[in-house]
């Protein structure tokens, strides 16, 4: 069973990528990161489709609702809700 830092974060995380503002969690390969111990990245994004590129994103490290450190709290692939990082790039 998943456990979230707070209900508001869970609600935003469970939205599909196409809905308004939502939270996306991606897991990167170590070769793509400077800090290889933190493979998960957390983003607030507007609604987008997989065809969209250069989507405006806001990188977050702390929950915008309760303040928890996301890198310490979420360390499991069960929370990854995006597997295609192409929306980050032109």
Short mmCIF file of N, CA and C in Angstrom, two decimals:
data_model
loop_
_atom_site.label_atom_id
_atom_site.label_comp_id
_atom_site.label_asym_id
_atom_site.label_seq_id
_atom_site.Cartn_x
_atom_site.Cartn_y
_atom_site.Cartn_z
N UNK A 1 0.83 -1.18 0.00
CA UNK A 1 0.00 0.00 0.00
C UNK A 1 0.88 1.25 0.00
N UNK A 2 0.56 2.18 -0.87
CA UNK A 2 1.34 3.41 -0.95
C UNK A 2 1.06 4.29 0.26
N UNK A 3 2.08 5.01 0.66
CA UNK A 3 1.94 5.96 1.75
C UNK A 3 2.51 7.28 1.26
N UNK A 4 1.71 8.32 1.29
CA UNK A 4 2.12 9.63 0.81
C UNK A 4 2.42 10.57 1.98
N UNK A 5 3.17 11.61 1.69
CA UNK A 5 3.49 12.57 2.75
C UNK A 5 2.25 13.32 3.20
N UNK A 6 1.29 13.55 2.29
CA UNK A 6 0.04 14.20 2.65
C UNK A 6 -1.00 13.93 1.55
N UNK A 7 -2.25 14.15 1.88
CA UNK A 7 -3.34 13.86 0.94
C UNK A 7 -3.29 14.77 -0.30
N UNK A 8 -2.94 16.02 -0.10
CA UNK A 8 -2.90 16.95 -1.24
C UNK A 8 -1.82 16.52 -2.25
N UNK A 9 -0.67 16.09 -1.75
CA UNK A 9 0.39 15.62 -2.64
C UNK A 9 -0.10 14.38 -3.39
N UNK A 10 -0.74 13.46 -2.69
CA UNK A 10 -1.27 12.24 -3.32
C UNK A 10 -2.24 12.59 -4.44
N UNK A 11 -3.13 13.53 -4.19
CA UNK A 11 -4.11 13.92 -5.20
C UNK A 11 -3.43 14.46 -6.46
N UNK A 12 -2.41 15.29 -6.31
CA UNK A 12 -1.71 15.86 -7.46
C UNK A 12 -0.86 14.82 -8.17
N UNK A 13 -0.30 13.90 -7.43
CA UNK A 13 0.53 12.84 -7.99
C UNK A 13 -0.30 11.85 -8.80
N UNK A 14 -1.51 11.62 -8.38
CA UNK A 14 -2.36 10.63 -9.04
C UNK A 14 -3.11 11.19 -10.25
N UNK A 15 -3.03 12.50 -10.49
CA UNK A 15 -3.64 13.07 -11.70
C UNK A 15 -2.89 12.59 -12.93
N UNK A 16 -3.58 12.47 -14.03
CA UNK A 16 -2.90 12.11 -15.27
C UNK A 16 -2.13 13.32 -15.78
N UNK A 17 -1.18 13.08 -16.65
CA UNK A 17 -0.33 14.17 -17.17
C UNK A 17 -1.14 15.21 -17.93
N UNK A 18 -2.30 14.85 -18.42
CA UNK A 18 -3.10 15.77 -19.22
C UNK A 18 -3.90 16.77 -18.39
N UNK A 19 -4.03 16.55 -17.10
CA UNK A 19 -4.83 17.42 -16.24
C UNK A 19 -4.05 18.60 -15.70
N UNK A 20 -4.65 19.73 -15.70
CA UNK A 20 -4.15 20.97 -15.09
C UNK A 20 -2.77 20.85 -14.45
N UNK A 21 -2.55 21.53 -13.38
CA UNK A 21 -1.27 21.38 -12.67
C UNK A 21 -1.26 20.02 -12.00
N UNK A 22 -0.14 19.32 -12.15
CA UNK A 22 -0.01 18.00 -11.55
C UNK A 22 1.44 17.77 -11.16
N UNK A 23 1.68 16.74 -10.40
CA UNK A 23 3.04 16.41 -9.98
C UNK A 23 3.48 15.16 -10.73
N UNK A 24 4.65 15.23 -11.33
CA UNK A 24 5.23 14.11 -12.06
C UNK A 24 6.48 13.65 -11.31
N UNK A 25 6.66 12.36 -11.21
CA UNK A 25 7.86 11.76 -10.61
C UNK A 25 8.51 10.90 -11.67
N UNK A 26 9.77 11.20 -11.95
CA UNK A 26 10.55 10.44 -12.92
C UNK A 26 11.73 9.80 -12.22
N UNK A 27 12.11 8.64 -12.70
CA UNK A 27 13.31 7.98 -12.22
C UNK A 27 14.33 8.02 -13.36
N UNK A 28 15.48 8.58 -13.09
CA UNK A 28 16.53 8.73 -14.10
C UNK A 28 17.60 7.66 -13.93
N UNK A 29 18.28 7.37 -15.01
CA UNK A 29 19.43 6.48 -14.97
C UNK A 29 20.60 7.22 -14.34
N UNK A 30 21.45 6.54 -13.59
CA UNK A 30 22.59 7.20 -12.95
C UNK A 30 23.46 7.98 -13.94
N UNK A 31 23.61 7.48 -15.17
CA UNK A 31 24.47 8.15 -16.16
C UNK A 31 23.93 9.53 -16.55
N UNK A 32 22.64 9.78 -16.27
CA UNK A 32 22.01 11.05 -16.62
C UNK A 32 22.01 12.06 -15.48
N UNK A 33 22.63 11.70 -14.36
CA UNK A 33 22.57 12.54 -13.17
C UNK A 33 23.94 12.89 -12.63
N UNK A 34 24.01 14.02 -11.98
CA UNK A 34 25.23 14.39 -11.25
C UNK A 34 25.20 13.71 -9.88
N UNK A 35 24.06 13.85 -9.19
CA UNK A 35 23.87 13.21 -7.88
C UNK A 35 23.19 11.86 -8.12
N UNK A 36 23.98 10.83 -8.28
CA UNK A 36 23.44 9.52 -8.66
C UNK A 36 22.71 8.80 -7.52
N UNK A 37 22.81 9.31 -6.31
CA UNK A 37 22.10 8.69 -5.20
C UNK A 37 20.65 9.12 -5.15
N UNK A 38 20.32 10.20 -5.82
CA UNK A 38 18.94 10.69 -5.86
C UNK A 38 18.43 10.52 -7.28
N UNK A 39 17.93 9.34 -7.59
CA UNK A 39 17.52 9.02 -8.97
C UNK A 39 16.12 9.51 -9.31
N UNK A 40 15.34 9.86 -8.31
CA UNK A 40 13.99 10.36 -8.56
C UNK A 40 14.03 11.88 -8.64
N UNK A 41 13.21 12.42 -9.55
CA UNK A 41 13.07 13.87 -9.68
C UNK A 41 11.59 14.19 -9.65
N UNK A 42 11.27 15.31 -9.06
CA UNK A 42 9.89 15.71 -8.82
C UNK A 42 9.62 17.04 -9.53
N UNK A 43 8.52 17.08 -10.27
CA UNK A 43 8.19 18.26 -11.07
C UNK A 43 6.72 18.61 -10.90
N UNK A 44 6.44 19.90 -10.90
CA UNK A 44 5.07 20.38 -11.07
C UNK A 44 4.99 20.78 -12.53
N UNK A 45 3.97 20.28 -13.22
CA UNK A 45 3.81 20.57 -14.64
C UNK A 45 2.37 20.99 -14.94
N UNK A 46 2.19 21.75 -16.02
CA UNK A 46 0.82 21.98 -16.50
C UNK A 46 0.39 20.72 -17.24
N UNK A 47 -0.85 20.63 -17.60
CA UNK A 47 -1.30 19.49 -18.39
C UNK A 47 -0.54 19.44 -19.71
N UNK A 48 -0.15 18.25 -20.15
CA UNK A 48 0.57 18.08 -21.41
C UNK A 48 0.32 16.69 -21.97
N UNK A 49 0.63 16.51 -23.24
CA UNK A 49 0.53 15.20 -23.88
C UNK A 49 1.95 14.71 -24.16
N UNK A 50 2.10 13.46 -24.50
CA UNK A 50 3.43 12.92 -24.79
C UNK A 50 4.04 13.56 -26.03
N UNK A 51 3.22 14.14 -26.90
CA UNK A 51 3.75 14.81 -28.10
C UNK A 51 4.34 16.18 -27.77
N UNK A 52 4.01 16.74 -26.62
CA UNK A 52 4.51 18.06 -26.24
C UNK A 52 5.99 18.00 -25.85
N UNK A 53 6.72 19.03 -26.22
CA UNK A 53 8.14 19.14 -25.87
C UNK A 53 8.37 20.48 -25.18
N UNK A 54 9.41 20.56 -24.40
CA UNK A 54 9.77 21.77 -23.65
C UNK A 54 8.60 22.26 -22.80
N UNK A 55 7.96 21.35 -22.12
CA UNK A 55 6.85 21.69 -21.23
C UNK A 55 7.43 22.49 -20.06
N UNK A 56 6.80 23.59 -19.68
CA UNK A 56 7.29 24.32 -18.51
C UNK A 56 7.19 23.42 -17.27
N UNK A 57 8.27 23.32 -16.55
CA UNK A 57 8.27 22.50 -15.34
C UNK A 57 8.87 23.29 -14.19
N UNK A 58 8.45 22.93 -13.02
CA UNK A 58 9.00 23.51 -11.81
C UNK A 58 9.55 22.35 -11.00
N UNK A 59 10.87 22.30 -10.86
CA UNK A 59 11.51 21.24 -10.07
C UNK A 59 11.24 21.50 -8.60
N UNK A 60 10.86 20.46 -7.88
CA UNK A 60 10.62 20.62 -6.45
C UNK A 60 11.41 19.57 -5.67
N UNK A 61 11.82 19.95 -4.48
CA UNK A 61 12.52 19.04 -3.59
C UNK A 61 11.72 18.83 -2.31
N UNK A 62 10.78 19.72 -2.05
CA UNK A 62 9.95 19.64 -0.85
C UNK A 62 8.49 19.66 -1.26
N UNK A 63 7.66 18.98 -0.52
CA UNK A 63 6.23 18.97 -0.82
C UNK A 63 5.70 20.40 -0.70
N UNK A 64 5.01 20.89 -1.74
CA UNK A 64 4.48 22.24 -1.68
C UNK A 64 3.32 22.39 -0.69
N UNK A 65 2.83 21.29 -0.15
CA UNK A 65 1.69 21.33 0.75
C UNK A 65 2.07 21.12 2.22
N UNK A 66 2.96 20.16 2.49
CA UNK A 66 3.30 19.87 3.89
C UNK A 66 4.77 20.13 4.22
N UNK A 67 5.60 20.35 3.19
CA UNK A 67 7.00 20.69 3.43
C UNK A 67 7.97 19.52 3.58
N UNK A 68 7.50 18.29 3.45
CA UNK A 68 8.40 17.12 3.59
C UNK A 68 9.47 17.15 2.50
N UNK A 69 10.66 16.66 2.86
CA UNK A 69 11.75 16.50 1.90
C UNK A 69 11.40 15.31 1.01
N UNK A 70 11.11 15.57 -0.26
CA UNK A 70 10.67 14.52 -1.17
C UNK A 70 11.74 13.47 -1.41
N UNK A 71 13.01 13.88 -1.43
CA UNK A 71 14.10 12.93 -1.66
C UNK A 71 14.23 11.94 -0.52
N UNK A 72 13.91 12.35 0.68
CA UNK A 72 13.97 11.45 1.84
C UNK A 72 12.72 10.61 1.97
N UNK A 73 11.58 11.17 1.55
CA UNK A 73 10.31 10.48 1.76
C UNK A 73 10.00 9.45 0.68
N UNK A 74 10.27 9.78 -0.59
CA UNK A 74 9.91 8.90 -1.70
C UNK A 74 11.16 8.23 -2.27
N UNK A 75 11.32 6.96 -1.97
CA UNK A 75 12.49 6.20 -2.40
C UNK A 75 12.08 4.87 -3.02
N UNK A 76 10.94 4.88 -3.72
CA UNK A 76 10.39 3.63 -4.22
C UNK A 76 9.81 3.86 -5.61
N UNK A 77 10.02 2.93 -6.51
CA UNK A 77 9.50 3.04 -7.86
C UNK A 77 7.97 3.10 -7.91
N UNK A 78 7.31 2.71 -6.84
CA UNK A 78 5.85 2.72 -6.81
C UNK A 78 5.27 4.12 -7.01
N UNK A 79 6.06 5.14 -6.75
CA UNK A 79 5.59 6.52 -6.86
C UNK A 79 5.89 7.15 -8.21
N UNK A 80 6.65 6.47 -9.03
CA UNK A 80 6.99 7.00 -10.35
C UNK A 80 5.71 6.99 -11.20
N UNK A 81 5.36 8.17 -11.72
CA UNK A 81 4.14 8.26 -12.52
C UNK A 81 4.42 8.77 -13.94
N UNK A 82 5.69 8.85 -14.29
CA UNK A 82 6.07 9.26 -15.65
C UNK A 82 7.31 8.48 -16.03
N UNK A 83 7.30 7.87 -17.21
CA UNK A 83 8.47 7.10 -17.64
C UNK A 83 9.11 7.65 -18.89
N UNK A 84 8.60 8.76 -19.39
CA UNK A 84 9.13 9.38 -20.60
C UNK A 84 9.55 10.80 -20.28
N UNK A 85 10.84 11.07 -20.29
CA UNK A 85 11.33 12.41 -19.93
C UNK A 85 11.40 13.35 -21.13
N UNK A 86 10.90 12.94 -22.29
CA UNK A 86 11.03 13.77 -23.50
C UNK A 86 10.29 15.10 -23.37
N UNK A 87 9.30 15.18 -22.48
CA UNK A 87 8.59 16.45 -22.31
C UNK A 87 9.50 17.54 -21.74
N UNK A 88 10.62 17.15 -21.17
CA UNK A 88 11.56 18.11 -20.59
C UNK A 88 12.44 18.79 -21.64
N UNK A 89 12.54 18.20 -22.80
CA UNK A 89 13.53 18.65 -23.79
C UNK A 89 12.85 19.13 -25.08
N UNK A 90 13.52 20.06 -25.79
CA UNK A 90 12.96 20.53 -27.08
C UNK A 90 13.02 19.47 -28.15
#
